[in-house]
Coordinates of C-alpha atoms in Angstrom, one line a residue:
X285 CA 80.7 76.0 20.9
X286 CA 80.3 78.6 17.9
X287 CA 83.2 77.9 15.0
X288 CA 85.1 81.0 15.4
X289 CA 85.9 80.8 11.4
X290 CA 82.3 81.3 10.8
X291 CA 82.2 84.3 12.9
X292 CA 85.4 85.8 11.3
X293 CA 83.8 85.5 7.9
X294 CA 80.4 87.1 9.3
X295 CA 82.1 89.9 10.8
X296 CA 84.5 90.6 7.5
X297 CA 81.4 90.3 5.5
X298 CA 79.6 93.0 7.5
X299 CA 83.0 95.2 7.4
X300 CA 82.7 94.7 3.6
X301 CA 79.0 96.4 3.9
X302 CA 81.0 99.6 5.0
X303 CA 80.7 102.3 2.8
X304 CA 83.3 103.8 0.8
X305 CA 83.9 106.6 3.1
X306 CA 84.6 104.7 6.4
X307 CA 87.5 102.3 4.8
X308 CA 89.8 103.4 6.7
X309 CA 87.4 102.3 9.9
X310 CA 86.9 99.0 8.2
X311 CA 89.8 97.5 10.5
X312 CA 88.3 98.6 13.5
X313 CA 84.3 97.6 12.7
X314 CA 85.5 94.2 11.6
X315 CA 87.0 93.7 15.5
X316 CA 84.1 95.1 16.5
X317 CA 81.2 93.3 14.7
X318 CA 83.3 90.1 16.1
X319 CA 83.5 91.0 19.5
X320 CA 79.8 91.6 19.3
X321 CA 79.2 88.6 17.5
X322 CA 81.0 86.5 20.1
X323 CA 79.1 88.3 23.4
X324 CA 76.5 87.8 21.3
X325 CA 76.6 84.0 20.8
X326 CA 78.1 83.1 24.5
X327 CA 74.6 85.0 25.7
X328 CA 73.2 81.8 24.1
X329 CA 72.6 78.1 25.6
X330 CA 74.1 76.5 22.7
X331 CA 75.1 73.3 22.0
X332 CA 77.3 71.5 19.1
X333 CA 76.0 69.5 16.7
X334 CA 78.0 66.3 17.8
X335 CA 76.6 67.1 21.3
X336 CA 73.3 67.4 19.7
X337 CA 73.8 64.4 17.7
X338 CA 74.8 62.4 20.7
X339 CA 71.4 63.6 23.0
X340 CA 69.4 62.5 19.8
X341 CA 70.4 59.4 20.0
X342 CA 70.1 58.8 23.3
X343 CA 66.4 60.3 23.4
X344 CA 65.8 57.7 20.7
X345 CA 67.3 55.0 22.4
X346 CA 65.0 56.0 25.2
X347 CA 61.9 56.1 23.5
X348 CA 62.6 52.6 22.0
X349 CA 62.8 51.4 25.3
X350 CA 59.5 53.4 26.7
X351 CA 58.1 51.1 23.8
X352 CA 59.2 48.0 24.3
X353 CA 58.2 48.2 28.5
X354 CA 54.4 49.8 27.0
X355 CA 54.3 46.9 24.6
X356 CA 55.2 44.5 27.9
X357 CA 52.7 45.9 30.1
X358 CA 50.3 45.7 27.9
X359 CA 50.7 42.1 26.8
X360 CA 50.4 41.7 30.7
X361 CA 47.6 43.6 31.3
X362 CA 46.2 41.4 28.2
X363 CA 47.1 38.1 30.4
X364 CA 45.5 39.4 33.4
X365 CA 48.7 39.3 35.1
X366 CA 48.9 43.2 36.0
X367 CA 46.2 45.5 37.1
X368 CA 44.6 47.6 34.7
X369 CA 46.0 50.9 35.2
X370 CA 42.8 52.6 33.7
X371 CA 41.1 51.7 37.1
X372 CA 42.6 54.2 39.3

């Protein structure tokens, strides 16, 4: 999920973009820009970047394999021990 520190510091930056006029509102917009920020964001599919992380390596894990069986067919293949596949 989203680090809610990061939103707290998006939405008191954008509270800081208030003119001088509305300071007394700057309160109230700050909750605001983060409540909108956080409905926002949990619209999103989003994942973390240790969930991320983990999925990445996984994938790569995957692919290594996919190579190594590709590599092993084709040495068969090669041998003449497994049909061609090309021949369907």
């Amino acid at each position: 999920m989203i680090d809610l520190k990061n939103i707290d510091d998006l939405a008191r930056k954008l509270s800081e973009l208030v003119p001088p006029g509305l300071k007394d509102a700057r309160a109230d917009l700050e909750q605001n820009f983060k409540s909108t920020l956080q409905a926002g964001l949990a619209r999103l599919d989003l994942v973390t970047r240790e969930e991320f992380e983990v999925q990445r390596a996984v994938l790569q894990r995957t692919r290594e394999k996919l190579d190594a069986i590709e590599r092993q067919l084709a040495a068969l293949e090669a041998r003449g021990g497994v049909p061609d596949r090309s021949a369907n």
